[in-house]
PDB file of C-alpha atoms in Angstrom:
ATOM      1  CA  UNK A   1     -18.348  12.128  16.720  1.00  0.00           C
ATOM      2  CA  UNK A   2     -15.599   9.766  17.939  1.00  0.00           C
ATOM      3  CA  UNK A   3     -18.155   6.961  18.336  1.00  0.00           C
ATOM      4  CA  UNK A   4     -19.150   7.558  14.218  1.00  0.00           C
ATOM      5  CA  UNK A   5     -15.529   7.923  13.533  1.00  0.00           C
ATOM      6  CA  UNK A   6     -14.633   4.589  15.471  1.00  0.00           C
ATOM      7  CA  UNK A   7     -17.461   2.626  14.006  1.00  0.00           C
ATOM      8  CA  UNK A   8     -16.921   3.658  10.304  1.00  0.00           C
ATOM      9  CA  UNK A   9     -13.133   3.144  10.463  1.00  0.00           C
ATOM     10  CA  UNK A  10     -13.725  -0.191  12.061  1.00  0.00           C
ATOM     11  CA  UNK A  11     -16.087  -1.029   8.815  1.00  0.00           C
ATOM     12  CA  UNK A  12     -13.411   0.203   6.569  1.00  0.00           C
ATOM     13  CA  UNK A  13     -10.941  -2.316   8.421  1.00  0.00           C
ATOM     14  CA  UNK A  14     -13.507  -5.266   8.054  1.00  0.00           C
ATOM     15  CA  UNK A  15     -13.908  -4.571   4.537  1.00  0.00           C
ATOM     16  CA  UNK A  16     -10.146  -4.375   3.247  1.00  0.00           C
ATOM     17  CA  UNK A  17      -9.809  -7.820   5.363  1.00  0.00           C
ATOM     18  CA  UNK A  18     -12.598  -9.703   3.590  1.00  0.00           C
ATOM     19  CA  UNK A  19     -12.549  -8.059   0.205  1.00  0.00           C
ATOM     20  CA  UNK A  20      -8.693  -7.774  -0.294  1.00  0.00           C
ATOM     21  CA  UNK A  21      -7.827 -11.163   0.913  1.00  0.00           C
ATOM     22  CA  UNK A  22      -6.696 -12.584  -2.032  1.00  0.00           C
ATOM     23  CA  UNK A  23      -4.740  -9.317  -3.167  1.00  0.00           C
ATOM     24  CA  UNK A  24      -2.753  -9.172   0.327  1.00  0.00           C
ATOM     25  CA  UNK A  25      -1.791 -12.883  -0.780  1.00  0.00           C
ATOM     26  CA  UNK A  26      -0.639 -11.968  -4.149  1.00  0.00           C
ATOM     27  CA  UNK A  27       1.191  -8.882  -2.941  1.00  0.00           C
ATOM     28  CA  UNK A  28       2.940 -11.105  -0.276  1.00  0.00           C
ATOM     29  CA  UNK A  29       3.966 -13.499  -2.458  1.00  0.00           C
ATOM     30  CA  UNK A  30       5.649 -10.683  -4.947  1.00  0.00           C
ATOM     31  CA  UNK A  31       7.412  -9.078  -1.947  1.00  0.00           C
ATOM     32  CA  UNK A  32       8.625 -12.405  -0.680  1.00  0.00           C
ATOM     33  CA  UNK A  33      10.382 -12.784  -4.008  1.00  0.00           C
ATOM     34  CA  UNK A  34      12.820 -10.138  -2.441  1.00  0.00           C
ATOM     35  CA  UNK A  35      12.883 -11.387   1.184  1.00  0.00           C
ATOM     36  CA  UNK A  36      13.895 -14.814   0.313  1.00  0.00           C
ATOM     37  CA  UNK A  37      16.327 -13.877  -2.379  1.00  0.00           C
ATOM     38  CA  UNK A  38      18.904 -11.620  -2.832  1.00  0.00           C
ATOM     39  CA  UNK A  39      16.728  -8.401  -3.142  1.00  0.00           C
ATOM     40  CA  UNK A  40      15.407  -5.586  -1.142  1.00  0.00           C
ATOM     41  CA  UNK A  41      11.992  -4.446  -0.556  1.00  0.00           C
ATOM     42  CA  UNK A  42      11.671  -0.780  -1.603  1.00  0.00           C
ATOM     43  CA  UNK A  43       9.065   1.339  -0.166  1.00  0.00           C
ATOM     44  CA  UNK A  44       7.783   4.620  -1.431  1.00  0.00           C
ATOM     45  CA  UNK A  45       4.668   6.502   0.237  1.00  0.00           C
ATOM     46  CA  UNK A  46       3.269   9.546  -1.430  1.00  0.00           C
ATOM     47  CA  UNK A  47       2.901  12.515   0.594  1.00  0.00           C
ATOM     48  CA  UNK A  48       1.213  11.756   4.265  1.00  0.00           C
ATOM     49  CA  UNK A  49       1.920   7.725   3.065  1.00  0.00           C
ATOM     50  CA  UNK A  50       5.509   8.280   3.469  1.00  0.00           C
ATOM     51  CA  UNK A  51       4.620   7.324   7.337  1.00  0.00           C
ATOM     52  CA  UNK A  52       4.438   3.866   5.892  1.00  0.00           C
ATOM     53  CA  UNK A  53       8.248   3.864   5.079  1.00  0.00           C
ATOM     54  CA  UNK A  54       9.138   5.132   8.452  1.00  0.00           C
ATOM     55  CA  UNK A  55       6.785   2.334  10.141  1.00  0.00           C
ATOM     56  CA  UNK A  56       8.339  -0.496   7.727  1.00  0.00           C
ATOM     57  CA  UNK A  57      12.040   1.155   8.429  1.00  0.00           C
ATOM     58  CA  UNK A  58      11.978   2.612  12.121  1.00  0.00           C
ATOM     59  CA  UNK A  59       9.438   0.956  14.207  1.00  0.00           C
ATOM     60  CA  UNK A  60       9.260  -1.659  17.178  1.00  0.00           C
ATOM     61  CA  UNK A  61       9.041  -4.415  14.211  1.00  0.00           C
ATOM     62  CA  UNK A  62      11.413  -3.238  11.115  1.00  0.00           C
ATOM     63  CA  UNK A  63      10.409  -4.859   7.875  1.00  0.00           C
ATOM     64  CA  UNK A  64      13.116  -7.389   7.002  1.00  0.00           C
ATOM     65  CA  UNK A  65      15.050  -6.456   3.778  1.00  0.00           C
ATOM     66  CA  UNK A  66      13.276  -3.110   3.452  1.00  0.00           C
ATOM     67  CA  UNK A  67      14.838   0.277   2.445  1.00  0.00           C
ATOM     68  CA  UNK A  68      13.263   3.646   1.514  1.00  0.00           C
ATOM     69  CA  UNK A  69      13.282   4.526  -2.416  1.00  0.00           C
ATOM     70  CA  UNK A  70      14.671   7.536  -3.258  1.00  0.00           C
ATOM     71  CA  UNK A  71      13.582   8.447  -6.400  1.00  0.00           C
ATOM     72  CA  UNK A  72      16.639   9.445  -7.952  1.00  0.00           C
ATOM     73  CA  UNK A  73      17.826   5.695  -7.314  1.00  0.00           C
ATOM     74  CA  UNK A  74      14.678   4.395  -9.079  1.00  0.00           C
ATOM     75  CA  UNK A  75      16.720   3.538 -12.318  1.00  0.00           C
ATOM     76  CA  UNK A  76      19.051   1.681  -9.931  1.00  0.00           C
ATOM     77  CA  UNK A  77      16.733  -1.124  -9.035  1.00  0.00           C
ATOM     78  CA  UNK A  78      17.344  -4.892 -10.447  1.00  0.00           C
ATOM     79  CA  UNK A  79      15.243  -7.631 -11.175  1.00  0.00           C
ATOM     80  CA  UNK A  80      15.531  -8.971  -7.675  1.00  0.00           C
ATOM     81  CA  UNK A  81      14.032  -6.123  -5.996  1.00  0.00           C
ATOM     82  CA  UNK A  82      10.420  -5.020  -5.651  1.00  0.00           C
ATOM     83  CA  UNK A  83       8.737  -2.225  -4.618  1.00  0.00           C
ATOM     84  CA  UNK A  84       5.715  -1.252  -2.519  1.00  0.00           C
ATOM     85  CA  UNK A  85       4.052   1.642  -3.561  1.00  0.00           C
ATOM     86  CA  UNK A  86       1.519   3.569  -1.419  1.00  0.00           C
ATOM     87  CA  UNK A  87      -0.554   6.652  -2.042  1.00  0.00           C
ATOM     88  CA  UNK A  88      -4.034   8.289  -1.127  1.00  0.00           C
ATOM     89  CA  UNK A  89      -5.731   7.119  -4.445  1.00  0.00           C
ATOM     90  CA  UNK A  90      -4.762   4.748  -7.261  1.00  0.00           C
ATOM     91  CA  UNK A  91      -4.588   7.747  -9.841  1.00  0.00           C
ATOM     92  CA  UNK A  92      -2.197  10.007  -7.742  1.00  0.00           C
ATOM     93  CA  UNK A  93      -0.231  11.644 -10.215  1.00  0.00           C
ATOM     94  CA  UNK A  94       2.991  10.891  -8.851  1.00  0.00           C
ATOM     95  CA  UNK A  95       2.279   7.280  -7.771  1.00  0.00           C
ATOM     96  CA  UNK A  96       1.455   6.687 -11.363  1.00  0.00           C
ATOM     97  CA  UNK A  97       4.643   8.137 -12.519  1.00  0.00           C
ATOM     98  CA  UNK A  98       6.647   6.220 -10.629  1.00  0.00           C
ATOM     99  CA  UNK A  99       4.417   3.021 -11.162  1.00  0.00           C
ATOM    100  CA  UNK A 100       5.001   3.503 -15.151  1.00  0.00           C
ATOM    101  CA  UNK A 101       8.695   4.017 -14.620  1.00  0.00           C
ATOM    102  CA  UNK A 102       8.851   0.430 -12.554  1.00  0.00           C
ATOM    103  CA  UNK A 103       6.542  -1.073 -15.601  1.00  0.00           C
ATOM    104  CA  UNK A 104       9.426   0.274 -18.160  1.00  0.00           C
ATOM    105  CA  UNK A 105      12.325  -1.247 -15.741  1.00  0.00           C
ATOM    106  CA  UNK A 106      10.259  -4.800 -15.625  1.00  0.00           C
ATOM    107  CA  UNK A 107      10.425  -4.360 -11.872  1.00  0.00           C
ATOM    108  CA  UNK A 108       7.858  -5.872 -10.039  1.00  0.00           C
ATOM    109  CA  UNK A 109       5.554  -3.871  -7.461  1.00  0.00           C
ATOM    110  CA  UNK A 110       2.975  -3.595  -5.196  1.00  0.00           C
ATOM    111  CA  UNK A 111       0.413  -0.862  -4.797  1.00  0.00           C
ATOM    112  CA  UNK A 112      -1.776   0.153  -1.871  1.00  0.00           C
ATOM    113  CA  UNK A 113      -4.547   2.945  -2.361  1.00  0.00           C
ATOM    114  CA  UNK A 114      -8.257   3.783  -2.431  1.00  0.00           C
ATOM    115  CA  UNK A 115      -9.583   2.920  -6.129  1.00  0.00           C
ATOM    116  CA  UNK A 116     -12.194   5.769  -7.115  1.00  0.00           C
ATOM    117  CA  UNK A 117     -15.057   4.331  -8.526  1.00  0.00           C
ATOM    118  CA  UNK A 118     -14.580   6.045 -11.848  1.00  0.00           C
ATOM    119  CA  UNK A 119     -11.152   4.955 -12.477  1.00  0.00           C
ATOM    120  CA  UNK A 120      -9.060   7.246 -14.764  1.00  0.00           C
ATOM    121  CA  UNK A 121      -6.086   5.991 -16.803  1.00  0.00           C
ATOM    122  CA  UNK A 122      -3.805   5.461 -15.957  1.00  0.00           C
ATOM    123  CA  UNK A 123      -4.076   4.059 -12.823  1.00  0.00           C
ATOM    124  CA  UNK A 124      -2.046   1.908 -10.308  1.00  0.00           C
ATOM    125  CA  UNK A 125      -4.887  -0.913 -10.537  1.00  0.00           C
ATOM    126  CA  UNK A 126      -3.923  -1.128 -14.315  1.00  0.00           C
ATOM    127  CA  UNK A 127      -0.219  -0.965 -13.642  1.00  0.00           C
ATOM    128  CA  UNK A 128       0.928  -2.879 -10.425  1.00  0.00           C
ATOM    129  CA  UNK A 129       1.600  -6.241 -10.393  1.00  0.00           C
ATOM    130  CA  UNK A 130      -0.800  -6.636  -7.082  1.00  0.00           C
ATOM    131  CA  UNK A 131      -2.889  -3.698  -5.571  1.00  0.00           C
ATOM    132  CA  UNK A 132      -4.742  -3.486  -2.255  1.00  0.00           C
ATOM    133  CA  UNK A 133      -7.662  -1.325  -2.293  1.00  0.00           C
ATOM    134  CA  UNK A 134      -7.892   0.494   0.732  1.00  0.00           C
ATOM    135  CA  UNK A 135     -11.482   1.648  -0.047  1.00  0.00           C
ATOM    136  CA  UNK A 136     -11.493   5.297   1.563  1.00  0.00           C
ATOM    137  CA  UNK A 137     -12.807   7.582  -0.995  1.00  0.00           C
ATOM    138  CA  UNK A 138     -14.455  10.580   1.075  1.00  0.00           C
ATOM    139  CA  UNK A 139     -14.500  11.547   4.698  1.00  0.00           C
ATOM    140  CA  UNK A 140     -16.078   9.454   7.414  1.00  0.00           C
ATOM    141  CA  UNK A 141     -18.034  11.877   9.315  1.00  0.00           C
ATOM    142  CA  UNK A 142     -21.276  14.042   8.162  1.00  0.00           C
ATOM    143  CA  UNK A 143     -21.317  17.561   9.347  1.00  0.00           C
ATOM    144  CA  UNK A 144     -24.532  19.306  10.030  1.00  0.00           C
ATOM    145  CA  UNK A 145     -23.885  21.541   6.973  1.00  0.00           C
ATOM    146  CA  UNK A 146     -24.224  18.623   5.005  1.00  0.00           C
ATOM    147  CA  UNK A 147     -20.053  18.803   4.447  1.00  0.00           C
ATOM    148  CA  UNK A 148     -17.591  15.702   5.734  1.00  0.00           C
ATOM    149  CA  UNK A 149     -14.637  15.337   7.795  1.00  0.00           C
ATOM    150  CA  UNK A 150     -12.361  12.790   9.312  1.00  0.00           C
ATOM    151  CA  UNK A 151     -10.478  11.226   6.149  1.00  0.00           C
ATOM    152  CA  UNK A 152      -8.089   8.613   7.741  1.00  0.00           C
ATOM    153  CA  UNK A 153      -6.217   7.601   4.465  1.00  0.00           C
ATOM    154  CA  UNK A 154      -2.869   6.879   6.494  1.00  0.00           C
ATOM    155  CA  UNK A 155      -4.806   4.634   8.986  1.00  0.00           C
ATOM    156  CA  UNK A 156      -6.305   2.507   6.376  1.00  0.00           C
ATOM    157  CA  UNK A 157      -3.227   2.349   4.608  1.00  0.00           C
ATOM    158  CA  UNK A 158      -1.288   1.295   7.729  1.00  0.00           C
ATOM    159  CA  UNK A 159      -3.917  -1.410   8.270  1.00  0.00           C
ATOM    160  CA  UNK A 160      -3.599  -2.735   4.887  1.00  0.00           C
ATOM    161  CA  UNK A 161       0.262  -2.380   5.304  1.00  0.00           C
ATOM    162  CA  UNK A 162       0.055  -4.527   8.408  1.00  0.00           C
ATOM    163  CA  UNK A 163      -2.223  -7.273   6.583  1.00  0.00           C
ATOM    164  CA  UNK A 164       0.329  -7.429   3.845  1.00  0.00           C
ATOM    165  CA  UNK A 165       3.278  -7.778   6.304  1.00  0.00           C
ATOM    166  CA  UNK A 166       1.581 -10.679   8.308  1.00  0.00           C
ATOM    167  CA  UNK A 167       0.863 -12.360   5.130  1.00  0.00           C
ATOM    168  CA  UNK A 168       4.345 -11.764   4.200  1.00  0.00           C
ATOM    169  CA  UNK A 169       5.541 -12.961   7.100  1.00  0.00           C
ATOM    170  CA  UNK A 170       3.527 -16.518   6.859  1.00  0.00           C
ATOM    171  CA  UNK A 171       4.748 -16.890   3.535  1.00  0.00           C
ATOM    172  CA  UNK A 172       8.266 -16.405   4.387  1.00  0.00           C
ATOM    173  CA  UNK A 173       8.006 -18.817   7.370  1.00  0.00           C
ATOM    174  CA  UNK A 174       6.429 -21.543   5.029  1.00  0.00           C
ATOM    175  CA  UNK A 175       9.486 -21.363   2.694  1.00  0.00           C
ATOM    176  CA  UNK A 176      11.958 -21.551   5.425  1.00  0.00           C
TER     177      UNK A 176
END
């Protein structure tokens, strides 16, 4: 099972790398505006995606100018701030609610989430200034009874996060 999981997961990483290249660049440019300016990059992860916030703030390589986004402070963001919003799916109710509030405040933001094949409106894909699709819509391993298991949403989101951070680093270094 581990071999199947590893093969499937590697395939998702490769698809994200190949198919989201332009989205990484667009998203990094949006976040770079806060990095090279006077703003902050606020990060909000829905449910298990809060781990992205922890990675950005508390890891061995914290993201420069990053802060957690407490929802009660959402109205205090300014035009120089940027937001990274991460959820399992682009149609997640809580993520969409936050995205709509950011749009009303004219705060540019980037989202990371899987995009369901049939997108229900509203969706982060329509609201975000740039969206990175993790492409993970179902568990990876087929069970003998026809069910599936092994849904590594956090792992693919973390891969997308690092792709975004590496691209952001390149942009900021070019600017300096």
